[in-house]
CSV table of N, CA and C in Angstrom, one decimal:
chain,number,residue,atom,x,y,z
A,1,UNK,N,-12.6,-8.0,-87.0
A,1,UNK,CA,-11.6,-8.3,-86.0
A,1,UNK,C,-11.3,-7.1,-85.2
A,2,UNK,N,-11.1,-5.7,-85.6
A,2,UNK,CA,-11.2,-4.8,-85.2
A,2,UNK,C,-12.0,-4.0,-84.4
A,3,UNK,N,-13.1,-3.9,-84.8
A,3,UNK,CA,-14.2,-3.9,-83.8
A,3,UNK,C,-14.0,-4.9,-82.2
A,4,UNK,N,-13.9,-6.2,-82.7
A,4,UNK,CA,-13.7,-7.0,-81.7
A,4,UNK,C,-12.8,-6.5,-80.4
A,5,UNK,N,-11.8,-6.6,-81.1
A,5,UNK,CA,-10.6,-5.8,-80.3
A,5,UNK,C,-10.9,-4.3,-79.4
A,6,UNK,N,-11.2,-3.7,-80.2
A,6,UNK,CA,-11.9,-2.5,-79.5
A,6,UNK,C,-13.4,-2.5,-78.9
A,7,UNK,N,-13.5,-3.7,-78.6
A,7,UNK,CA,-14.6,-3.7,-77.8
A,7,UNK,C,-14.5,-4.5,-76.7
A,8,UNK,N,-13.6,-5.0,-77.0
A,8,UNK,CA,-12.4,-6.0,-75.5
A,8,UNK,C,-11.6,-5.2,-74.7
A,9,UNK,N,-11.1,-4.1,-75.6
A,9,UNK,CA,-10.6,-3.0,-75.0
A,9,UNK,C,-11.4,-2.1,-74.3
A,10,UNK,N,-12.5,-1.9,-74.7
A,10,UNK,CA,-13.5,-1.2,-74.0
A,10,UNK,C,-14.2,-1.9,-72.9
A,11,UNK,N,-14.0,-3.1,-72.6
A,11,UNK,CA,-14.7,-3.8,-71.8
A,11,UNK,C,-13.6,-4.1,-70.3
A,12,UNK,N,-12.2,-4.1,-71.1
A,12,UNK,CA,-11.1,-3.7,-70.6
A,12,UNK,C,-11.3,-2.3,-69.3
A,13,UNK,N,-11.3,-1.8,-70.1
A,13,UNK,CA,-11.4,-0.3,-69.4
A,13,UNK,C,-12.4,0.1,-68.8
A,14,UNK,N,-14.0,-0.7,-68.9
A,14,UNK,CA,-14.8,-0.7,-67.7
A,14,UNK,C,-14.6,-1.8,-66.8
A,15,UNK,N,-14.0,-2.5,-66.9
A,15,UNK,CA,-13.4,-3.4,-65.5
A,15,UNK,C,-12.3,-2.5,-64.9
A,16,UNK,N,-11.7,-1.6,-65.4
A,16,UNK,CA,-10.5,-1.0,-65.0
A,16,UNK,C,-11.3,-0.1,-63.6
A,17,UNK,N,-12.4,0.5,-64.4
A,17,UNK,CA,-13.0,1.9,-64.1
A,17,UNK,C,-14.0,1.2,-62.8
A,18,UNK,N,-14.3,-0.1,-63.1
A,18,UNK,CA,-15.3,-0.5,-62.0
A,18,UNK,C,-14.4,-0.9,-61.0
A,19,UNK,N,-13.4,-1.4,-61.1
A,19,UNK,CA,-12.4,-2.1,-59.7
A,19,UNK,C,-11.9,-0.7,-59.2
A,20,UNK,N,-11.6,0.2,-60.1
A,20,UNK,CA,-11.5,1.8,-59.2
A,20,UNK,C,-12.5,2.2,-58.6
A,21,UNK,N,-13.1,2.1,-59.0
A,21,UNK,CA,-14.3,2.8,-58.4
A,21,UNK,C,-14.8,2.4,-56.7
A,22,UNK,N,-14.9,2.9,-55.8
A,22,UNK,CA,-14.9,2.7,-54.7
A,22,UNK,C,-16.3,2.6,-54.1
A,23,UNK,N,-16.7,1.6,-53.6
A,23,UNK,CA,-18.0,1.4,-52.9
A,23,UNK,C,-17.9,1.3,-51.7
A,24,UNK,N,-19.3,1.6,-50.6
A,24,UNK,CA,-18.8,1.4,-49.1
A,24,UNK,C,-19.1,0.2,-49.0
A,25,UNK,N,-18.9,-0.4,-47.8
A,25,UNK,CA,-19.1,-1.4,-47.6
A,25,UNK,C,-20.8,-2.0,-47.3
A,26,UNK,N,-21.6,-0.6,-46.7
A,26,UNK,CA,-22.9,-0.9,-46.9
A,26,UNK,C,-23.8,-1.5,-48.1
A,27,UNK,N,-23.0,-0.2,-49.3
A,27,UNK,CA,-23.3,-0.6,-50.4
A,27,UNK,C,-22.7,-2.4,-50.9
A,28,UNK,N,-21.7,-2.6,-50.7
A,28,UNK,CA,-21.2,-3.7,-51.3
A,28,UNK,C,-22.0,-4.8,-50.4
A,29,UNK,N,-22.5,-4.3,-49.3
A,29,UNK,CA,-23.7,-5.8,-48.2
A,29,UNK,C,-24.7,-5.9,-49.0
A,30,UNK,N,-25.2,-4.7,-49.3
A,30,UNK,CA,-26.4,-4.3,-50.3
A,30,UNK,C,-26.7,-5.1,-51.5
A,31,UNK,N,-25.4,-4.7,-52.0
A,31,UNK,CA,-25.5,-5.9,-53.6
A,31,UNK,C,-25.2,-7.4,-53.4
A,32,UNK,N,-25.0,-7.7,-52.4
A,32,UNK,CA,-24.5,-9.1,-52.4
A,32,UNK,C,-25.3,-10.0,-51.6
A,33,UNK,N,-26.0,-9.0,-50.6
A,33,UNK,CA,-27.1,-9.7,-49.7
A,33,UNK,C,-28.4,-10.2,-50.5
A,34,UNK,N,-29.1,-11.3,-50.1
A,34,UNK,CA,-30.2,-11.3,-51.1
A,34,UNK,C,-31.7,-10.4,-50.0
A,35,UNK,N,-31.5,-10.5,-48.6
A,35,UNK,CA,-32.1,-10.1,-47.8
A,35,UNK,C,-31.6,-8.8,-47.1
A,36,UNK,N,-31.6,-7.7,-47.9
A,36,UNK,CA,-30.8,-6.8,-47.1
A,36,UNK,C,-31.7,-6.0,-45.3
A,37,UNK,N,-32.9,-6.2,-46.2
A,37,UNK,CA,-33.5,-5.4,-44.8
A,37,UNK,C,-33.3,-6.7,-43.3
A,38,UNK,N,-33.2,-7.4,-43.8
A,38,UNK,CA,-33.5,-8.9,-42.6
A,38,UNK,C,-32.2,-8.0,-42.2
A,39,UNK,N,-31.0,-8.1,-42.5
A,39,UNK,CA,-29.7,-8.2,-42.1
A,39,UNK,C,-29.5,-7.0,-41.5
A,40,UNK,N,-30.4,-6.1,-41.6
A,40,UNK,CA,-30.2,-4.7,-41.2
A,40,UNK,C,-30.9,-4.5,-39.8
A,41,UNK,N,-31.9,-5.1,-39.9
A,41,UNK,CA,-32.5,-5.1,-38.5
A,41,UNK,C,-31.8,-6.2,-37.7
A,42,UNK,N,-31.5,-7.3,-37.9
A,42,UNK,CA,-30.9,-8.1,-37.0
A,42,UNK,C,-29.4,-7.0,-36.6
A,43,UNK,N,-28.8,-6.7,-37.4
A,43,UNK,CA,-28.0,-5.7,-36.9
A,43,UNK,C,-28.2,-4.7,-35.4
A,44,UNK,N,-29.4,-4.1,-35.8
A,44,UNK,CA,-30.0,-3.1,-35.1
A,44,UNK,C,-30.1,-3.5,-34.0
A,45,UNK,N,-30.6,-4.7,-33.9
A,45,UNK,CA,-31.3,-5.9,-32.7
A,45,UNK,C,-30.0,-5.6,-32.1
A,46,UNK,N,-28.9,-6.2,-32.6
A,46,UNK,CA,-27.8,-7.1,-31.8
A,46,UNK,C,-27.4,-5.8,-31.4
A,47,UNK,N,-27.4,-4.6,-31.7
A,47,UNK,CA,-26.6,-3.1,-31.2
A,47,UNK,C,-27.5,-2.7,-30.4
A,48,UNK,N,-28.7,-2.8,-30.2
A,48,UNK,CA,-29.8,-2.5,-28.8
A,48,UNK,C,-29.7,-3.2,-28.0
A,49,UNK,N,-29.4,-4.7,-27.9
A,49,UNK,CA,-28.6,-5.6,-26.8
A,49,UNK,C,-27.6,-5.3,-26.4
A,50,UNK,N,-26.6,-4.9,-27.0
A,50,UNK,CA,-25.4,-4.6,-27.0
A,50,UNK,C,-25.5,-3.1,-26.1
A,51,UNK,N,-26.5,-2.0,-26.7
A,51,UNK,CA,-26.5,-1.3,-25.9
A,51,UNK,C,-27.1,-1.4,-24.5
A,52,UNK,N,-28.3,-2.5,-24.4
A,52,UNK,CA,-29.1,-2.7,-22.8
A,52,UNK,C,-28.4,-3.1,-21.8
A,53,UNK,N,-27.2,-4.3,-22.6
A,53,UNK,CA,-26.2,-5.0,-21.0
A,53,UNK,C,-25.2,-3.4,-20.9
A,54,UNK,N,-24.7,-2.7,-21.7
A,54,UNK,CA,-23.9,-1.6,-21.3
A,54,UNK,C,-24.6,-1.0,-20.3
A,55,UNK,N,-25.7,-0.6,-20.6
A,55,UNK,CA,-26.4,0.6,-19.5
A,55,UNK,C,-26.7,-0.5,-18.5
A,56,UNK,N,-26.9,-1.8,-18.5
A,56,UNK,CA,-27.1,-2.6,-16.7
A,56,UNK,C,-25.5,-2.3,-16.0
A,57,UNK,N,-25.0,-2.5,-17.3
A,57,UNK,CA,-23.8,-2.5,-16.3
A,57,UNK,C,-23.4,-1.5,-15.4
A,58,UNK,N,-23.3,0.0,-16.5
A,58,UNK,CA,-23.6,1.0,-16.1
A,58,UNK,C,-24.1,1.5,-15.3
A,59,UNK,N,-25.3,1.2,-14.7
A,59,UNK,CA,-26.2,1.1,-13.6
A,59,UNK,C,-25.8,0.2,-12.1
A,60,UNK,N,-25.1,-0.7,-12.7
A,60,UNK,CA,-24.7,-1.4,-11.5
A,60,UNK,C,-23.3,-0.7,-10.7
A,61,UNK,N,-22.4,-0.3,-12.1
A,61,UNK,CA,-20.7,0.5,-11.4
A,61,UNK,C,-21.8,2.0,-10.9
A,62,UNK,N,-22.7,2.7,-10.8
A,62,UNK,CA,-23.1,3.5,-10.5
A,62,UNK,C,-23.7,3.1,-9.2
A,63,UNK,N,-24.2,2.4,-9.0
A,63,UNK,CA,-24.7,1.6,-8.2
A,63,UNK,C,-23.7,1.6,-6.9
A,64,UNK,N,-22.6,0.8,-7.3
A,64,UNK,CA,-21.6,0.3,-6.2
A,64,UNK,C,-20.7,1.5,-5.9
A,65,UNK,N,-20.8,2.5,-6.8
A,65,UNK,CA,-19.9,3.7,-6.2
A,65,UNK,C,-21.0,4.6,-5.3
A,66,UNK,N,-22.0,4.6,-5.7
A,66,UNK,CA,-22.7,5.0,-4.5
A,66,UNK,C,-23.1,4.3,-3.1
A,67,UNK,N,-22.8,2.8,-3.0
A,67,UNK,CA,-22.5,2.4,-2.0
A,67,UNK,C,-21.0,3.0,-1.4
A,68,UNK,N,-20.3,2.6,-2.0
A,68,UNK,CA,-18.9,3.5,-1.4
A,68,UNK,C,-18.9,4.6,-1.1
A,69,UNK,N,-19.5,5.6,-1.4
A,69,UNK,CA,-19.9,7.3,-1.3
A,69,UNK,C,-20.3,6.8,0.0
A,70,UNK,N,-21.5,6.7,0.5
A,70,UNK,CA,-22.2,6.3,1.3
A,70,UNK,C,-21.1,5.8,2.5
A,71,UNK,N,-20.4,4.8,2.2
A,71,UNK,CA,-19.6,3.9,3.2
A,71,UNK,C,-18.5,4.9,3.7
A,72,UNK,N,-18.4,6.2,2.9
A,72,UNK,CA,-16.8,6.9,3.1
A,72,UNK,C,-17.5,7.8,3.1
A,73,UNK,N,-18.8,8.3,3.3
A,73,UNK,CA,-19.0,9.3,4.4
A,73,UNK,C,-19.4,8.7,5.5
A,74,UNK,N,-19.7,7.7,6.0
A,74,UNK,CA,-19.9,7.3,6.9
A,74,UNK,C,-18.7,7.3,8.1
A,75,UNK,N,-18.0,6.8,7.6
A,75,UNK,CA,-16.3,6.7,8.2
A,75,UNK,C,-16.1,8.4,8.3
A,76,UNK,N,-16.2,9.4,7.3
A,76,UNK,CA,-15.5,10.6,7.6
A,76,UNK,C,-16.4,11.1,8.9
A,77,UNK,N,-17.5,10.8,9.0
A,77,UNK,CA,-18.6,11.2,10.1
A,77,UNK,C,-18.3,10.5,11.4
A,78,UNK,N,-18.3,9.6,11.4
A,78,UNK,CA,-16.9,9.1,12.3
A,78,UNK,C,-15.8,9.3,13.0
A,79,UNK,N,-15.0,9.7,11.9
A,79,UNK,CA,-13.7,9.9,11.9
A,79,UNK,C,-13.8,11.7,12.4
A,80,UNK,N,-14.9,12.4,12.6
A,80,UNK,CA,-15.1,14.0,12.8
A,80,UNK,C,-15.1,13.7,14.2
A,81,UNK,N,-16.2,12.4,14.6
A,81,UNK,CA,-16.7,12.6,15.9
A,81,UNK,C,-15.7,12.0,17.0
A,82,UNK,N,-15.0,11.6,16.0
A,82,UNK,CA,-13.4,10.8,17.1
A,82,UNK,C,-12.5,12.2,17.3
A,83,UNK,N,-12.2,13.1,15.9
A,83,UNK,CA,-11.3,14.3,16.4
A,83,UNK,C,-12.0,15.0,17.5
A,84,UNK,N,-13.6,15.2,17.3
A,84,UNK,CA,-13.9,16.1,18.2
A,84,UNK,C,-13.6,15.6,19.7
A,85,UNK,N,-13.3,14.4,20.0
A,85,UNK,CA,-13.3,13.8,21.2
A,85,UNK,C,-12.1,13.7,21.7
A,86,UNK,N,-11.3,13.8,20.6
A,86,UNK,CA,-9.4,13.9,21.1
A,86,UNK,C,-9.1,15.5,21.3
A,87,UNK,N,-9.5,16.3,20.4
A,87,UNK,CA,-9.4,17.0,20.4
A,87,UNK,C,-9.9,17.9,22.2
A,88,UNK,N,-10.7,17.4,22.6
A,88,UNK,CA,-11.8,17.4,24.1
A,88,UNK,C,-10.5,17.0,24.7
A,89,UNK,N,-10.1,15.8,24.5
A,89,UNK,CA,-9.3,15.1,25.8
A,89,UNK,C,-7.7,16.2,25.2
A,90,UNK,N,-7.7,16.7,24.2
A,90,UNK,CA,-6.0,17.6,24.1
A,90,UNK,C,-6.5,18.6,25.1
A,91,UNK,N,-7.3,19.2,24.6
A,91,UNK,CA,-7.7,20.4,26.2
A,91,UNK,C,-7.3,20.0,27.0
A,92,UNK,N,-8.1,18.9,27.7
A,92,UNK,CA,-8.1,19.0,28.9
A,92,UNK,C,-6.6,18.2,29.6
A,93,UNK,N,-5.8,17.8,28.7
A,93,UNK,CA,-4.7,17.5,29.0
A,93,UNK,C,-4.0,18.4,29.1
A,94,UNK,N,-3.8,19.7,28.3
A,94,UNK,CA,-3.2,20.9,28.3
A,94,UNK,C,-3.9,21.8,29.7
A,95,UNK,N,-4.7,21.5,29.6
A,95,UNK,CA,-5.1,21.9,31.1
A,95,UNK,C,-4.5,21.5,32.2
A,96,UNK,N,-4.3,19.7,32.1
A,96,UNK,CA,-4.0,19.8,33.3
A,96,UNK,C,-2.3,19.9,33.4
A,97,UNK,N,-1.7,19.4,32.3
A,97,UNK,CA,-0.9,20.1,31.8
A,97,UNK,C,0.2,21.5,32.9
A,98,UNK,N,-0.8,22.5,32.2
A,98,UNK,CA,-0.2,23.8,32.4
A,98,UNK,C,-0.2,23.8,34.5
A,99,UNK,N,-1.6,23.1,34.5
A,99,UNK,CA,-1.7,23.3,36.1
A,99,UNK,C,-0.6,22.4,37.0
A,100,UNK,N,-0.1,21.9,36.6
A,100,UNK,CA,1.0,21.1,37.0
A,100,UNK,C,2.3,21.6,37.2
A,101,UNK,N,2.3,22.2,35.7
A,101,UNK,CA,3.4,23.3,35.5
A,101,UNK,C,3.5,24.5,36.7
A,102,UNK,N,2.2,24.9,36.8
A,102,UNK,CA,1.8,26.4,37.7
A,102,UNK,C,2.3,25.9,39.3
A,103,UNK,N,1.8,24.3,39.5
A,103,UNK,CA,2.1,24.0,41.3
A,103,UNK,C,3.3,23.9,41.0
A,104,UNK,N,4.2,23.4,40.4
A,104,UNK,CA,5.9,23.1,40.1
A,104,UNK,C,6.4,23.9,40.4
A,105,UNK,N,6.2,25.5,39.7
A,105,UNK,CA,6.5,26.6,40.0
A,105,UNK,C,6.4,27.2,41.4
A,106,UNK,N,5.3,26.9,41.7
A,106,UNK,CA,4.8,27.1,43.2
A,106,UNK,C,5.6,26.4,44.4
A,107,UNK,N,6.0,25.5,44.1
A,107,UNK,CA,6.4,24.3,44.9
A,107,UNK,C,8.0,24.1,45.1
A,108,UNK,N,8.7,24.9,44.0
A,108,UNK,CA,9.7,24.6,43.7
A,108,UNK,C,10.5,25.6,44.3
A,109,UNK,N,11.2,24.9,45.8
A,109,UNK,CA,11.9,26.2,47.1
A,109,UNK,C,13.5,25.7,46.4
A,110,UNK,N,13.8,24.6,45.8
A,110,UNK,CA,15.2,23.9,45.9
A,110,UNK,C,15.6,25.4,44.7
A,111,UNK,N,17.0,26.3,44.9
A,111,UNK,CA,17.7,26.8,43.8
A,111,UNK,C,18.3,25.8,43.2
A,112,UNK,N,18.1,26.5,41.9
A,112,UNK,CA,19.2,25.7,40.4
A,112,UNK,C,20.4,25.3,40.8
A,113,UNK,N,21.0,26.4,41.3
A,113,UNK,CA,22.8,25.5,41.9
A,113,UNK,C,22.4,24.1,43.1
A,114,UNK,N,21.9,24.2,43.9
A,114,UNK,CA,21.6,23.3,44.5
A,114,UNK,C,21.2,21.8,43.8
A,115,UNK,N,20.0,21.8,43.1
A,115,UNK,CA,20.1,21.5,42.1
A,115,UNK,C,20.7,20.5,41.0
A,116,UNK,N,21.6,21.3,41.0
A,116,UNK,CA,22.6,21.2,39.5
A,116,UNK,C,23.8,20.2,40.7
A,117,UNK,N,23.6,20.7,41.9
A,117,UNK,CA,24.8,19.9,43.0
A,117,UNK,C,24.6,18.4,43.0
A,118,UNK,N,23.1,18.4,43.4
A,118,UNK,CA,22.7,17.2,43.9
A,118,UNK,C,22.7,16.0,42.4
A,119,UNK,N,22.3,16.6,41.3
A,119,UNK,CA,22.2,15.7,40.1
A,119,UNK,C,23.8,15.4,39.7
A,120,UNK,N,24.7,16.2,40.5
A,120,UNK,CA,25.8,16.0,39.8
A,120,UNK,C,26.2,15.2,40.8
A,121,UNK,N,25.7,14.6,41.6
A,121,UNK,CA,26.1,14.0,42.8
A,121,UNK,C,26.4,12.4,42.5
A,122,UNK,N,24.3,12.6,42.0
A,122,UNK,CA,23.4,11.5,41.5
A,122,UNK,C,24.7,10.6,40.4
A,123,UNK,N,24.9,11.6,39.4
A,123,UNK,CA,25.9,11.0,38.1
A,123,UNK,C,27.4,10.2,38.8
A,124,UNK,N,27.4,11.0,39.5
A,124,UNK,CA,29.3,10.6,39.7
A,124,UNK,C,29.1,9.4,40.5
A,125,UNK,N,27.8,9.1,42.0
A,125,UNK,CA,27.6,7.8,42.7
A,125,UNK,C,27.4,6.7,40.9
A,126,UNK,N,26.3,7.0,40.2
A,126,UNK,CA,26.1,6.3,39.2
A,126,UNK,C,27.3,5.9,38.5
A,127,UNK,N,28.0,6.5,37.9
A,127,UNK,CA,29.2,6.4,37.4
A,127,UNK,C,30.1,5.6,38.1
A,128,UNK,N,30.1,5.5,40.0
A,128,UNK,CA,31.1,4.7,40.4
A,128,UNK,C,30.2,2.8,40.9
A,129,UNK,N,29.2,3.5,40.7
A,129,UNK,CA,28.4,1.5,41.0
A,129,UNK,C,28.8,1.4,39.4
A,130,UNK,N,28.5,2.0,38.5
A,130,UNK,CA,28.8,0.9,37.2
A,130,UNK,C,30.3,0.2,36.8
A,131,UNK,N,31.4,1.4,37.3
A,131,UNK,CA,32.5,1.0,37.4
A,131,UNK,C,32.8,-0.3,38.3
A,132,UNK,N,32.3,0.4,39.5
A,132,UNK,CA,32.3,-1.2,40.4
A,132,UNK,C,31.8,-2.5,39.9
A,133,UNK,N,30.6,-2.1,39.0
A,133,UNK,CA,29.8,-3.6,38.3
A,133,UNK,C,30.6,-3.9,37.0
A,134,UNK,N,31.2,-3.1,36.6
A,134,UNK,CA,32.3,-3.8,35.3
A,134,UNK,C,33.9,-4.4,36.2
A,135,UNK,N,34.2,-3.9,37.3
A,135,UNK,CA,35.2,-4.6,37.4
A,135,UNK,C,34.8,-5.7,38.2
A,136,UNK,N,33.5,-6.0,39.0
A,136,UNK,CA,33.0,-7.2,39.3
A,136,UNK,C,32.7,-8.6,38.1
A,137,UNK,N,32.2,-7.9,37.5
A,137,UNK,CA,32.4,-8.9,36.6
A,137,UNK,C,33.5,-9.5,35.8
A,138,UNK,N,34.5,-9.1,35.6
A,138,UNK,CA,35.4,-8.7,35.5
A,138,UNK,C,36.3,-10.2,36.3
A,139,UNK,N,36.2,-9.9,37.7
A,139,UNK,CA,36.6,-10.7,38.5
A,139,UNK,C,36.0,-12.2,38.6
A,140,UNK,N,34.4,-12.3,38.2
A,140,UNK,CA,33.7,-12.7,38.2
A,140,UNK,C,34.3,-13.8,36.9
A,141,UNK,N,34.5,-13.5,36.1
A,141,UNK,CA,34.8,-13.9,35.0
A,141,UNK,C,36.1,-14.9,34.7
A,142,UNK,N,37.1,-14.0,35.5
A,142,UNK,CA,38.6,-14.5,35.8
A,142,UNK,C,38.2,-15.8,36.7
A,143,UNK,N,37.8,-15.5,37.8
A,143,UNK,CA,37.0,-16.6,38.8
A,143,UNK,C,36.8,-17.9,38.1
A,144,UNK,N,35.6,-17.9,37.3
A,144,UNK,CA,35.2,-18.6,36.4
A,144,UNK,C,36.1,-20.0,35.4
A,145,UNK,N,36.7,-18.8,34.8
A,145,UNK,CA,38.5,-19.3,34.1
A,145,UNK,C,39.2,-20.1,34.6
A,146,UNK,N,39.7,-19.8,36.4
A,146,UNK,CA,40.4,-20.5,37.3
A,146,UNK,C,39.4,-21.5,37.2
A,147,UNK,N,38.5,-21.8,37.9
A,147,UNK,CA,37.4,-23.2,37.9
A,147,UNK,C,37.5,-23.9,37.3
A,148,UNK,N,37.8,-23.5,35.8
A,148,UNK,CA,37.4,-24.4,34.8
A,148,UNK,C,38.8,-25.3,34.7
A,149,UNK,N,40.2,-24.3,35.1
A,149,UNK,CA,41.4,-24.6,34.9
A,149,UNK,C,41.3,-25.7,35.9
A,150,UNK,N,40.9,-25.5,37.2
A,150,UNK,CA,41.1,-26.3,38.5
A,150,UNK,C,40.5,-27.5,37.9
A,151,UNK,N,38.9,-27.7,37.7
A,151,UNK,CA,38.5,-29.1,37.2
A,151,UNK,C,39.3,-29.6,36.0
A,152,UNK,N,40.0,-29.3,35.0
A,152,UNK,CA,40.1,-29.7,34.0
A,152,UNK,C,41.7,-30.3,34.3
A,153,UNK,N,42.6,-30.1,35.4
A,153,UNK,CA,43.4,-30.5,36.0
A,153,UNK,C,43.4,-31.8,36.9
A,154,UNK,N,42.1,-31.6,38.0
A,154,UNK,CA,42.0,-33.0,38.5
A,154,UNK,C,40.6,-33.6,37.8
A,155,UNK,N,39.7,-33.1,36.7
A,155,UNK,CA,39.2,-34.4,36.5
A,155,UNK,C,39.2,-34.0,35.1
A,156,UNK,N,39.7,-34.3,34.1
A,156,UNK,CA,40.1,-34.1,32.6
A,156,UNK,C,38.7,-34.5,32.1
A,157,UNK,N,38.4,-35.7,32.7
A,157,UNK,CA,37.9,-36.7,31.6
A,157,UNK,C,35.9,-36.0,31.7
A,158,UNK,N,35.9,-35.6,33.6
A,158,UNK,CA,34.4,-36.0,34.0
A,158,UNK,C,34.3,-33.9,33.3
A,159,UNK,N,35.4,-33.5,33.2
A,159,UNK,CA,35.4,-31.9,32.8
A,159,UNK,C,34.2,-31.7,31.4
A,160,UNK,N,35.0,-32.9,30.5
A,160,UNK,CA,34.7,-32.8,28.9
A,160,UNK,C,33.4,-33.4,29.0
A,161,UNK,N,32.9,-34.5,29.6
A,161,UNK,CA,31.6,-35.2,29.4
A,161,UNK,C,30.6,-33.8,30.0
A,162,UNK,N,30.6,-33.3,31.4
A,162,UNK,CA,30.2,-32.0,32.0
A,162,UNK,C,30.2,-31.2,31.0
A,163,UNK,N,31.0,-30.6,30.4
A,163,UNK,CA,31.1,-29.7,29.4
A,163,UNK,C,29.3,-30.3,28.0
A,164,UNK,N,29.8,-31.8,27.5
A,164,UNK,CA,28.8,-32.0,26.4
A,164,UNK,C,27.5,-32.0,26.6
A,165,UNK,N,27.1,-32.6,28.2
A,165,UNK,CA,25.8,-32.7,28.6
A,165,UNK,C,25.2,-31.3,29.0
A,166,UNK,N,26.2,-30.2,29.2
A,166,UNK,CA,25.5,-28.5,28.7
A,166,UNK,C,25.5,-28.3,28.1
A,167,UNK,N,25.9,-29.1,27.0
A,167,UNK,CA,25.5,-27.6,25.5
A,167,UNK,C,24.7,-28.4,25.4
């Protein structure tokens, strides 16, 4: 009986020692597969596929960014031969520019006080047409008011219908 026991025990403690024991998982495909090499190459397979659609694809985003390289130098080569052409027409507008400036100078017999007289002239007529066009309207308005008073006195009734058929 003894023996027995201690040999249960011992069988005990190689199940202990085997479920400790740590295997990889290759190993553990290994023992359990009955075809290991089939399963290893079909592996292989499906990771060389796996790697040929990566590199198409790869080939294709390489692909389309070098279309865009292409498309965005194109536009910057463009885009050079447009500044060079504004840049043409800034000259020559500074040119004519300055020369305009140079006859102005040339041209220009009226003095500053003179000048400064006549613009102050310009303001103050300005200043009295607008005064006159605010109290015109003004009157314009009052005008208006009376009318409405007048018709709404002798004809009450034809006032309100008048009135609905404008709005």
């Amino acid at each position: 009986y003894r023996k027995m026991l201690m040999q249960m025990d011992d069988l005990h403690n190689k199940i202990r020692d085997i479920l400790k024991f740590s295997i990889t998982r290759q190993a553990q495909m290994y023992l359990r597969e009955d075809n290991y090499e089939a399963r290893v190459t079909d592996h292989i397979m499906v990771m060389e596929r796996s790697v040929d659609g990566q590199e198409m694809f790869h080939d294709r985003v390489l692909l389309q960014k070098r279309d865009n390289i292409k498309k965005l130098q194109k536009q910057i080569s463009q885009l050079k031969r447009d500044l060079k052409t504004m840049d043409q027409l800034l000259k020559e507008q500074h040119i004519s520019v300055s020369e305009r400036l140079h006859i102005q100078e040339m041209t220009a017999t009226v003095k500053p006080e003179e000048e400064a007289r006549s613009r102050f002239k310009e303001l103050m007529q300005h200043r009295r047409l607008v005064e006159l066009t605010k109290a015109q309207v003004e009157d314009i308005n009052t005008l208006r008011m009376e009318l409405e008073k007048q018709r709404m006195r002798t004809f009450p009734v034809l006032s309100d219908s008048e009135q609905q058929t404008y709005s």
